[in-house]
Every structure is written in C-alpha cells, then in structure tokens.
Amino acid sequence: MYAKVIVDVAAARTDKAFDYLIPEELEEMVHPGMRVMVPFGPRSIQGFVWEVTEHTELTRVKPVKEVLDPSPVLTGEMLELGEWIAEETVCFLITAYQSMVPSAIRAKPKKIIRSNVESTNLPEALKPFFDGKNEAAWDDVVQTKEAASALKQMTADGSVMVDYLLKDKTGKKVTRMVRIEGGKADEDYSRILGAKAVKQVQAMNWISRHYADKAVPVREVQENARVTSGVLQALIKKGFLLEESIEAYRDPYQNRVFTESERPSLTKQQEKALAPVQNALWKQSYEPCLLHGVTGSGKTEVYLRSIESVLKEGKEAIVLVPEISLTPQMVERFKARFGSEVAVLHSALSSGEKYDEWRKIHRREVKVVVGARSAVFAPFSNLGLLIIDEEHEGSYKQEDHPRYHARQVALWRGRWHSCPVLMGSATPSLESYARASRNVYRLLEMPKRVNEAVMPEVEVMDMREELKKGNRSAFSEQLLEKMQDRLEKKEQIVLFLNRRGYSTFVMCRSCGYTPSCPHCEITLTYHNTGRRLKCHYCGYGEPLMQTCPDCGSEHIRFFGTGTQKVEEEITRLLPEADVIRMDVDTTSRKGSHEKLLDSFRKGEADILLGTQMIAKGLDFPKITLVGVLAADTMLHLPDFRAPERTFQLLTQVSGRAGRDKLPGEVIVQTYTPEHYSIQHAKWHDFHAFAREEMVQRKRGGYPPYFYLTLITIAHEDAAKVMKTAARIADLLRKQLSPEARILGPTVSPIARIKDRYRYQCMIKYKNEPELIRILNDLNAQYQKEMAEENLTISIDMEPQMFM
Ligand code: ADP
Ligand code: ZN
Ligand code: ZN
C-alpha cells in the first residue's frame, strides 16, 4: 500500500502529493486525512495523507515513518474543500489544510490510549502496554502489527479512546477520581479497616453513602469527608479504592448559569422568513438565503428556530458571527436554547480551550457551533444548516494565507451537504444583495421591528455650522442638550467614535511637521497612556516630542478626537455623568470587554463611549440616545467600499437605540451631511442606498459588476519592487483577455511597512477562466526570488482591504 502525502513545505515545487510506502505494521493505521511523518530529503517532516492506493508510478519509494493521528483530523470533505480553497485563493494545499486543524495539535503531539475495560479483559497483545493501568502510550503500541490491529479493533468498538497528550499549557485538564473497588459498598468498614484507621473509615463511609457505584472526584471526597489525599492513597494501596483519571473539558463558560429562555411566538414576518429555510432543510436541498431584516426585526430568533428544526432532523448547524459581536450576550442566547449541544469558538480562547471545543465537534458531542470566521471549518459530517450573521462584515475574509472568505466556504459546504445557507444582515453587502436580486440567493425580507417598535429618529448635525458658531468641542449644541436631558431622566446614552487613542495625530502648528513611523509610510498616533506616539502597523513607539524636530517650535497641536479626549471633555462638560470607555486600550485584557458591558447593562454608568466594538450586538432597553461623533472618519478612506461601510456603521449604531418600550433618538455629526450614505442612513433606507451605490459601482467598474484581484509586491529595495511590479503588470496585460482591466502598477496606499516598499496592481475583470492558472504560474515563476531574496508577491482574490 502507498500513501499520497501533501508535505508540510509551503512552496511551489512541493505543492503536490508525494508517494510513500506504508510499512506493513502501519498498514491498518494509515487513512486519508491523517498526518504522518515522512522522510523528505535529509529531513523528516509532517504531511497530510491525501489518498491511500495500491499503486505507484515510482520505482523506489521511501516508507512512511510514523503516524501522527489516531483518527483522521481532516474528513474527506475537508480534503476536497482544501483543494478548492488552494485553487480559489491561490495558496498552497498544505497552507489550506493547516488552517483547518486546531493550532494546539499542529505540532507533533504525543498520543495516549485510554481504556474503559478491566485490564484482565484486554487482548493479550495489548496487556503488556497497559501493565495494569488504564493508560498506555500510543507510540509504543503501534510498533508491532499484532498490538496495532488489536488496538484498531478496540478503537472501533469504543472500548478504548486515543487522545493527544498536550503540553500543560494547552493540554486538556484531567480530574482525578476514585471509585470503590468491585462496587462492594455497604460493608462495615470500621471492622475491616480497624477502629484505629478513623480517617480511612470516614472516607469509605462517605463514599459508600454517596458514590456506592460510581466514581467521585478526589477533591470532592477530601472536602466532604474531611480527609487528606494521603488517606485516599492508603486506601488505593490497600485495594479498597480504584484510582482513575477522567478528562475534564475546560469550559470557558463554566461559571455562568444559563437560564432556559422562553421561546417567543414568532411574528408573521419571522414565520415567512423561516419557512423557506425549513423547506430546504426537509427537502435536503442546497439553498442560499439572504435574510435582510432591519435592526431589531428578530433575525436571531429566526436563526434559533431554524437550528431547532435542524436538531430535530438529527443534523448539525454552524453559526458564524463576526468576532466583535461574539459577545457573552450573543453566546448566551444560543446556550440558553441549546445548552450543552453548543460549542463556542472564538479568538479569545486559549489554544487548549479551542482544541477542547474542536474535539467536542470531532467526537459528535455537540451539534451546534457558534464561532468567528474559522468556525466555518468545524468538522461536522452531517450538516443541516450554515448561518452567517452580519454577512456583510469584512472580517469574514481572512487577510492572511489562505485568504478565504468564510461566506464562500459556507456556500461550498452548503452545496456539499445539500442544505440551506442562511446569510443575515440589516445591511447586506452589495455583492450578496445583487445576487439575491438576480435570484441566485433567495431574498427574505423583514422590514419591521419586533413589537411594533419604531425605528429611531435620526438627526444629522452639520459640524461646519457648529464651527462657524465658534463651537470647537466634539459635541454639537444639540447633542449636548439631549445628553443633559437623558441624564436627568436616568436613561442611557451611547456615544460612538470610530477612532482610538487620545488624538489621531500630532502636528507642529508653526511648520506643519507631522511625525511618522521611520519604518512605515504612516503617521504616528498619540496615546495618552505613557504620552507616546505609536505606529499601528509595526508597533514602533517613541515619546511625544516637546519641541518640533524640524523647526524647534513648541507649538505642538493634537489633531482629531480620540476616545480618551472625548472622555475628558464629557467629564468637563457633564461632571455628574458616569462614563464607561470601551476601546482597544481599555479592553485589551481578557474578559474586560465583557465586564464593561455588564456594568453598563446593570446601569452602573450613564454613558457608554466607544469605537467599532460597541456598534454591534448591544441590546439594552434603557438606551434612548445614540450619538455618532464624527461620521466622516470612514467616508474618506481610499477604498471603494467607504460609502457602504459608512452606511452599515451608521445603521448598526443607530440600531442600538430604542429597542424596547422607550423610543430612541440618534444624532449623527458630520462635515458632509449631504452625502448619500449619510442621508439614506438617516431614513433607514437600505434599498435607496443600494440603488445609488450600485450606480457608483457600475461607473467605477467595481464589484458586483466586476471582480477584483489585488497583487501587492513588497521588498526592501524600492527599485526592485517597481521593476517587478512593472513586469507583472506587463505579463498580465499580455496573458489576460482584452476585456480585463489592469490598473497600475502604483504605489500602495501605505507605501512602506516595516521597511519594505510596496507597489500594487489591480485586475478588474468579468470572466477570466485562465486567471487562476496565470496567477499560479506567476507564483511559481517568482518562487526562487521569494524564497531567497525575501521578495513578497501577495495575491488577494476579492480583496476587502486595499492598504
Ligand atoms: P436583530 O438580530 O434582527 O437585530 P434580535 O434577534 O436581536 O434582532 O431581536 C430583537 C429583540 O426582539 C430581542 O430582544 C429578541 O429577544 C426580541 N424578539 C425576537 N423575536 C421575537 C418575537 N417573535 N416575539 C417577541 N420578542 C422577540
Ligand atoms: Zn515645526
Ligand atoms: Zn511602523
């Protein structure tokens, strides 16, 4: 038998399967989707088994050295999905596969076998390895063919379980347990043990009273029977107790109590939206659905109901949520409904915790996964539904290899499993909306809020007028008045600012000098903590200058308004107000995000001031005023999606107001009140915005009318970058069809990052069947320069960022 193996070397020349001989003793062990160690040149490296065959074209093949996984880490579906991702995103197969495996087991983990049968009942071939214990080292067992096949048998009938033995930091937790040997519980222990062994008798009596026939954690015995571990050790030695260890999952939510929520009866529009999803599920047909529902229309309830139907069918569901809205509040809604059937995957988990959640999925112990982008790879094999909440979110696109879009992956898996894919948003991406308009996706609309709640009134304040009146503060007169009013009424306020830090940048008033990063072509940002200037791209920092390094002037001025500065201004203007500030600085520690929100929910503060991270998911009834301090900050970025992102953000933020009985009000402050994205957001009119934006997209040749590919070339030597970029643009012009437009090469919006110069080419196209092949060839052609001279050519299909 031979194994076709994808080796762990991300390079063009290794981006194919290599043949290896499966030695006889490993024959039963090797299956597609497992990792193996194989000889490669002088080294021994990891690889994924892609296929097991009886033939090879080669005359001499080297043998597989070692099997790393007791069972496949990648299913057949995943192996195929990886191929598709590698192709579509122009990355190496190995890169695609690695991204689907939890990082905790990406190294070369040791494995342990745990048996649940009496040691006397073990097959002869295995007995020596267990040696009376319930654990054995996997690596030892698989050395001989007899033991290996006995092990295989036992794994198949579930009497042993093989698991990775992870290092302490990421490894699983084990709980030490004891149980009464042979289940002989109700004996007179003081007679058997002797009256002097008071403590031992005490322990045995307690255990036989409470745990006569099952195992109990050692700690519990110690605490309740008031004995030390020495006492229990003695009892184990004497053979009265049997020691065992069972693994405990690290549950990041273990300290929280989830109350079963009441299921509200659905509104008419929720029922209408749910029906097609259920139908597709029952018919087992692939059906992408776009759920366009205004904020507060009850999209989450539709998700929950469709998952209920999925579970009734005995199937599984994946729910994708953007990282920043994966709040405990969000998770709670799923846990409350589905309890322990839910696994949660997000980036705040340690790699060990992530691995635990992954393992629950792998072992079919859960049926629902709620998670950020990479949860789309949850290794379910009987999927009945994939849900993508806030489907327009740019964070669903991974910005690093493999540059996949979770929406595309979800659609692929939906097709594979013949099941519905439900994409929901109050502000769908124009790409999805266009597809829904052409019936590629089924459009489900929920135009009204639940409980007849009205959409909040939005007022747009022209900040140019404020400036004319001499008001230089961050607050218009109107906003300040309304804030005072809410403080008196004891209602809550949310203030939104799309920036962080004390001040965006620093400038010399005398000569106009602005400090920028010496390694990146980017202005430094001032942070009040430590009075330092920081680069947001490479982390470079320096102390704030006292005088201008160019002209020596002492007139250094802060430009832009950051959250810290606004907080200080509130304290000055409304000293009675309690403010909670949420930005990257106040929420960097694990759990702090949650704590701040909790305290706001409990009414411990009047004002919540924050950046993007407060735009989503907050559902607090007492918020009646939302202020957007500077709506323009996003509008003028060099990105064709700037108006769309502005519209989305304003809609999301204003969706925080008036979600309950109290009506909400929104004030949007801007220097460009006439802009269509601001005007349509004011009237909550997604359709009008989409119409107008589509005209702009068509005019500019952008998605959804054209596809985009962005190629960025970077190197320390500017001349080399320019030359390479020009050659690439040339090559593309020659090879692509005349309909394709190749823009550039031009300098990237950020011309230098970490001392490397950056140029880019953009391809706009409608139909280029050869493009993927051409880009792959390009990669191969520059392979040597990339490997040896540190040249980077990054290819981004359907880019979300243009920096
Ligand atoms: P969206 O995700 O569309 O913004 P949510 O799902 O958060 O809306 O729902 C808004 C609020 O309405 C939530 O507090 C939710 O519990 C409540 N809700 C949803 N559906 C119903 C219903 N059918 N009856 C009563 N309340 C509902
Ligand atoms: Zn100066
Ligand atoms: Zn920098």
PDB file of N, CA and C and ligand atoms in Angstrom, residues 508 511 513 548 550-551 553, ligand 2:
ATOM      1  N   CYS A 508       3.000  70.050  14.123  1.00  0.00           N
ATOM      2  CA  CYS A 508       3.606  71.311  14.538  1.00  0.00           C
ATOM      3  C   CYS A 508       2.823  72.450  13.899  1.00  0.00           C
ATOM      4  N   CYS A 511       5.237  74.841  11.504  1.00  0.00           N
ATOM      5  CA  CYS A 511       5.742  74.443  10.185  1.00  0.00           C
ATOM      6  C   CYS A 511       4.957  73.309   9.546  1.00  0.00           C
ATOM      7  N   TYR A 513       4.936  70.121  10.435  1.00  0.00           N
ATOM      8  CA  TYR A 513       5.575  68.815  10.555  1.00  0.00           C
ATOM      9  C   TYR A 513       4.682  67.819  11.309  1.00  0.00           C
ATOM     10  N   CYS A 548       9.351  70.818  18.096  1.00  0.00           N
ATOM     11  CA  CYS A 548       9.338  70.273  16.743  1.00  0.00           C
ATOM     12  C   CYS A 548      10.758  69.949  16.293  1.00  0.00           C
ATOM     13  N   ASP A 550      11.837  69.672  13.420  1.00  0.00           N
ATOM     14  CA  ASP A 550      12.147  70.374  12.176  1.00  0.00           C
ATOM     15  C   ASP A 550      12.465  71.844  12.404  1.00  0.00           C
ATOM     16  N   CYS A 551      11.620  72.552  13.178  1.00  0.00           N
ATOM     17  CA  CYS A 551      11.803  73.988  13.313  1.00  0.00           C
ATOM     18  C   CYS A 551      12.008  74.414  14.765  1.00  0.00           C
ATOM     19  N   SER A 553       9.917  74.728  17.127  1.00  0.00           N
ATOM     20  CA  SER A 553       8.768  75.389  17.754  1.00  0.00           C
ATOM     21  C   SER A 553       8.197  74.537  18.876  1.00  0.00           C
TER      22      SER A 553
HETATM   23 ZN    ZN B   2       7.856  72.729  13.205  1.00  0.00          ZN
END
